[in-house]
């Protein structure tokens, strides 16, 4: 499926292969092949340069990398937790050497959801506590299990 051009857009995907290499000019990079939920494969490249290093490291962590050194060994290293799903943004680019060719590439690797800070969580719990009565009434009306333990918010 990698020969077919995946449409640009956002996809949920997991890592299916990875490694480390250098460009023809000697610039080091890591690469990750992602497989979307529909089975399409697309490549992400993260450069190991001063300008790109932080974004590359962030993307590797989000994609489930747990052993940076193992990336050079590829899949046999188990450097990635391949059960981790992430959001990828796919774009089309023209080949620099042959502009008549277009290929799909992963431009961004992001978590499925952004982690919330403590203040945001507290604000949300406070807001939702106002509606606990209506929630319990709906549970009773629909016959939901009422033995559910209370949340850490105390409601």
mmCIF file of N, CA, C and O in Angstrom, residues 98-145:
data_model
loop_
_atom_site.group_PDB
_atom_site.id
_atom_site.type_symbol
_atom_site.label_atom_id
_atom_site.label_comp_id
_atom_site.label_asym_id
_atom_site.label_seq_id
_atom_site.Cartn_x
_atom_site.Cartn_y
_atom_site.Cartn_z
ATOM 1 N N UNK A 98 13.102 15.225 -9.123
ATOM 2 C CA UNK A 98 12.195 15.008 -10.251
ATOM 3 C C UNK A 98 10.832 15.603 -9.915
ATOM 4 O O UNK A 98 9.954 14.923 -9.375
ATOM 5 N N UNK A 99 10.645 16.911 -10.223
ATOM 6 C CA UNK A 99 9.392 17.597 -9.864
ATOM 7 C C UNK A 99 8.128 16.980 -10.461
ATOM 8 O O UNK A 99 7.034 17.317 -10.044
ATOM 9 N N UNK A 100 8.271 16.061 -11.423
ATOM 10 C CA UNK A 100 7.071 15.414 -11.982
ATOM 11 C C UNK A 100 6.529 14.342 -11.028
ATOM 12 O O UNK A 100 5.431 13.845 -11.213
ATOM 13 N N UNK A 101 7.305 13.995 -10.012
ATOM 14 C CA UNK A 101 6.893 12.982 -9.050
ATOM 15 C C UNK A 101 6.425 13.639 -7.759
ATOM 16 O O UNK A 101 7.028 14.594 -7.281
ATOM 17 N N UNK A 102 5.350 13.119 -7.204
ATOM 18 C CA UNK A 102 4.813 13.591 -5.930
ATOM 19 C C UNK A 102 4.789 12.418 -4.968
ATOM 20 O O UNK A 102 4.516 11.294 -5.371
ATOM 21 N N UNK A 103 5.096 12.690 -3.720
ATOM 22 C CA UNK A 103 5.033 11.634 -2.709
ATOM 23 C C UNK A 103 4.376 12.175 -1.453
ATOM 24 O O UNK A 103 4.323 13.390 -1.226
ATOM 25 N N UNK A 104 3.849 11.248 -0.656
ATOM 26 C CA UNK A 104 3.227 11.609 0.621
ATOM 27 C C UNK A 104 4.276 11.470 1.709
ATOM 28 O O UNK A 104 5.129 10.580 1.660
ATOM 29 N N UNK A 105 4.222 12.366 2.674
ATOM 30 C CA UNK A 105 5.114 12.262 3.824
ATOM 31 C C UNK A 105 4.383 12.748 5.068
ATOM 32 O O UNK A 105 3.434 13.535 4.990
ATOM 33 N N UNK A 106 4.850 12.257 6.215
ATOM 34 C CA UNK A 106 4.296 12.720 7.484
ATOM 35 C C UNK A 106 5.006 14.014 7.850
ATOM 36 O O UNK A 106 6.233 14.050 7.959
ATOM 37 N N UNK A 107 4.250 15.079 7.998
ATOM 38 C CA UNK A 107 4.834 16.367 8.384
ATOM 39 C C UNK A 107 4.855 16.516 9.903
ATOM 40 O O UNK A 107 5.810 17.039 10.454
ATOM 41 N N UNK A 108 3.776 16.081 10.582
ATOM 42 C CA UNK A 108 3.668 16.263 12.026
ATOM 43 C C UNK A 108 3.271 14.958 12.704
ATOM 44 O O UNK A 108 2.448 14.216 12.188
ATOM 45 N N UNK A 109 3.847 14.739 13.877
ATOM 46 C CA UNK A 109 3.496 13.609 14.735
ATOM 47 C C UNK A 109 3.055 14.215 16.065
ATOM 48 O O UNK A 109 3.832 14.917 16.716
ATOM 49 N N UNK A 110 1.816 13.967 16.445
ATOM 50 C CA UNK A 110 1.265 14.558 17.665
ATOM 51 C C UNK A 110 0.541 13.503 18.501
ATOM 52 O O UNK A 110 0.067 12.498 17.969
ATOM 53 N N UNK A 111 0.445 13.758 19.807
ATOM 54 C CA UNK A 111 -0.339 12.827 20.644
ATOM 55 C C UNK A 111 -1.801 12.904 20.241
ATOM 56 O O UNK A 111 -2.261 13.905 19.682
ATOM 57 N N UNK A 112 -2.540 11.836 20.518
ATOM 58 C CA UNK A 112 -3.969 11.846 20.211
ATOM 59 C C UNK A 112 -4.688 12.918 21.001
ATOM 60 O O UNK A 112 -5.617 13.544 20.523
ATOM 61 N N UNK A 113 -4.277 13.112 22.246
ATOM 62 C CA UNK A 113 -4.822 14.183 23.070
ATOM 63 C C UNK A 113 -3.667 14.874 23.777
ATOM 64 O O UNK A 113 -2.652 14.250 24.068
ATOM 65 N N UNK A 114 -3.834 16.127 24.013
ATOM 66 C CA UNK A 114 -2.794 16.868 24.727
ATOM 67 C C UNK A 114 -2.982 16.660 26.223
ATOM 68 O O UNK A 114 -4.105 16.685 26.723
ATOM 69 N N UNK A 115 -1.872 16.440 26.951
ATOM 70 C CA UNK A 115 -2.013 16.275 28.408
ATOM 71 C C UNK A 115 -2.512 17.574 29.045
ATOM 72 O O UNK A 115 -2.143 18.657 28.628
ATOM 73 N N UNK A 116 -3.355 17.424 30.060
ATOM 74 C CA UNK A 116 -3.898 18.596 30.752
ATOM 75 C C UNK A 116 -3.085 18.879 32.005
ATOM 76 O O UNK A 116 -2.616 17.958 32.665
ATOM 77 N N UNK A 117 -2.960 20.165 32.324
ATOM 78 C CA UNK A 117 -2.268 20.520 33.557
ATOM 79 C C UNK A 117 -3.251 20.444 34.722
ATOM 80 O O UNK A 117 -4.471 20.331 34.536
ATOM 81 N N UNK A 118 -2.724 20.476 35.938
ATOM 82 C CA UNK A 118 -3.535 20.297 37.151
ATOM 83 C C UNK A 118 -4.635 21.344 37.263
ATOM 84 O O UNK A 118 -5.754 21.042 37.674
ATOM 85 N N UNK A 119 -4.337 22.587 36.875
ATOM 86 C CA UNK A 119 -5.334 23.656 36.989
ATOM 87 C C UNK A 119 -6.511 23.402 36.045
ATOM 88 O O UNK A 119 -7.669 23.611 36.409
ATOM 89 N N UNK A 120 -6.226 22.928 34.845
ATOM 90 C CA UNK A 120 -7.281 22.644 33.877
ATOM 91 C C UNK A 120 -8.153 21.490 34.356
ATOM 92 O O UNK A 120 -9.384 21.527 34.241
ATOM 93 N N UNK A 121 -7.525 20.475 34.919
ATOM 94 C CA UNK A 121 -8.269 19.325 35.451
ATOM 95 C C UNK A 121 -9.164 19.764 36.601
ATOM 96 O O UNK A 121 -10.337 19.403 36.664
ATOM 97 N N UNK A 122 -8.622 20.569 37.524
ATOM 98 C CA UNK A 122 -9.402 21.040 38.675
ATOM 99 C C UNK A 122 -10.596 21.871 38.215
ATOM 100 O O UNK A 122 -11.706 21.728 38.732
ATOM 101 N N UNK A 123 -10.381 22.727 37.223
ATOM 102 C CA UNK A 123 -11.471 23.561 36.700
ATOM 103 C C UNK A 123 -12.565 22.675 36.093
ATOM 104 O O UNK A 123 -13.755 22.894 36.316
ATOM 105 N N UNK A 124 -12.155 21.659 35.334
ATOM 106 C CA UNK A 124 -13.117 20.741 34.723
ATOM 107 C C UNK A 124 -13.909 19.971 35.760
ATOM 108 O O UNK A 124 -15.128 19.795 35.639
ATOM 109 N N UNK A 125 -13.231 19.476 36.809
ATOM 110 C CA UNK A 125 -13.926 18.736 37.865
ATOM 111 C C UNK A 125 -14.923 19.623 38.583
ATOM 112 O O UNK A 125 -16.029 19.196 38.904
ATOM 113 N N UNK A 126 -14.546 20.860 38.827
ATOM 114 C CA UNK A 126 -15.438 21.798 39.493
ATOM 115 C C UNK A 126 -16.679 22.072 38.638
ATOM 116 O O UNK A 126 -17.804 22.081 39.134
ATOM 117 N N UNK A 127 -16.470 22.260 37.356
ATOM 118 C CA UNK A 127 -17.584 22.494 36.444
ATOM 119 C C UNK A 127 -18.516 21.292 36.414
ATOM 120 O O UNK A 127 -19.738 21.421 36.552
ATOM 121 N N UNK A 128 -17.949 20.097 36.261
ATOM 122 C CA UNK A 128 -18.769 18.886 36.145
ATOM 123 C C UNK A 128 -19.485 18.541 37.448
ATOM 124 O O UNK A 128 -20.557 17.936 37.416
ATOM 125 N N UNK A 129 -18.925 18.929 38.594
ATOM 126 C CA UNK A 129 -19.559 18.660 39.888
ATOM 127 C C UNK A 129 -20.941 19.308 39.966
ATOM 128 O O UNK A 129 -21.842 18.782 40.622
ATOM 129 N N UNK A 130 -21.127 20.435 39.264
ATOM 130 C CA UNK A 130 -22.414 21.124 39.253
ATOM 131 C C UNK A 130 -23.522 20.260 38.636
ATOM 132 O O UNK A 130 -24.696 20.464 38.906
ATOM 133 N N UNK A 131 -23.146 19.312 37.801
ATOM 134 C CA UNK A 131 -24.113 18.512 37.058
ATOM 135 C C UNK A 131 -24.222 17.079 37.566
ATOM 136 O O UNK A 131 -24.865 16.243 36.954
ATOM 137 N N UNK A 132 -23.611 16.817 38.705
ATOM 138 C CA UNK A 132 -23.606 15.458 39.233
ATOM 139 C C UNK A 132 -25.020 14.952 39.518
ATOM 140 O O UNK A 132 -25.324 13.793 39.275
ATOM 141 N N UNK A 133 -25.898 15.805 40.004
ATOM 142 C CA UNK A 133 -27.274 15.404 40.294
ATOM 143 C C UNK A 133 -28.001 14.935 39.037
ATOM 144 O O UNK A 133 -28.647 13.881 39.040
ATOM 145 N N UNK A 134 -27.880 15.703 37.959
ATOM 146 C CA UNK A 134 -28.519 15.324 36.696
ATOM 147 C C UNK A 134 -27.914 14.029 36.153
ATOM 148 O O UNK A 134 -28.613 13.181 35.596
ATOM 149 N N UNK A 135 -26.614 13.867 36.337
ATOM 150 C CA UNK A 135 -25.929 12.659 35.873
ATOM 151 C C UNK A 135 -26.459 11.438 36.618
ATOM 152 O O UNK A 135 -26.782 10.420 36.010
ATOM 153 N N UNK A 136 -26.567 11.542 37.950
ATOM 154 C CA UNK A 136 -27.063 10.417 38.752
ATOM 155 C C UNK A 136 -28.516 10.104 38.412
ATOM 156 O O UNK A 136 -28.901 8.935 38.362
ATOM 157 N N UNK A 137 -29.303 11.136 38.162
ATOM 158 C CA UNK A 137 -30.707 10.921 37.785
ATOM 159 C C UNK A 137 -30.791 10.162 36.452
ATOM 160 O O UNK A 137 -31.608 9.243 36.298
ATOM 161 N N UNK A 138 -29.942 10.514 35.512
ATOM 162 C CA UNK A 138 -29.914 9.831 34.211
ATOM 163 C C UNK A 138 -29.475 8.382 34.385
ATOM 164 O O UNK A 138 -30.025 7.479 33.750
ATOM 165 N N UNK A 139 -28.514 8.143 35.255
ATOM 166 C CA UNK A 139 -28.057 6.767 35.512
ATOM 167 C C UNK A 139 -29.187 5.935 36.100
ATOM 168 O O UNK A 139 -29.376 4.783 35.697
ATOM 169 N N UNK A 140 -29.922 6.489 37.047
ATOM 170 C CA UNK A 140 -31.026 5.766 37.674
ATOM 171 C C UNK A 140 -32.127 5.484 36.643
ATOM 172 O O UNK A 140 -32.641 4.373 36.573
ATOM 173 N N UNK A 141 -32.463 6.503 35.858
ATOM 174 C CA UNK A 141 -33.518 6.377 34.861
ATOM 175 C C UNK A 141 -33.177 5.293 33.829
ATOM 176 O O UNK A 141 -34.047 4.535 33.408
ATOM 177 N N UNK A 142 -31.920 5.194 33.450
ATOM 178 C CA UNK A 142 -31.503 4.246 32.417
ATOM 179 C C UNK A 142 -31.024 2.922 32.992
ATOM 180 O O UNK A 142 -30.583 2.047 32.263
ATOM 181 N N UNK A 143 -31.060 2.791 34.317
ATOM 182 C CA UNK A 143 -30.703 1.533 34.955
ATOM 183 C C UNK A 143 -29.210 1.246 34.959
ATOM 184 O O UNK A 143 -28.806 0.088 34.979
ATOM 185 N N UNK A 144 -28.411 2.266 34.958
ATOM 186 C CA UNK A 144 -26.965 2.059 34.983
ATOM 187 C C UNK A 144 -26.526 1.558 36.353
ATOM 188 O O UNK A 144 -27.190 1.784 37.367
ATOM 189 N N UNK A 145 -25.421 0.868 36.396
ATOM 190 C CA UNK A 145 -24.855 0.359 37.647
ATOM 191 C C UNK A 145 -24.571 1.544 38.568
ATOM 192 O O UNK A 145 -23.785 2.416 38.246
#
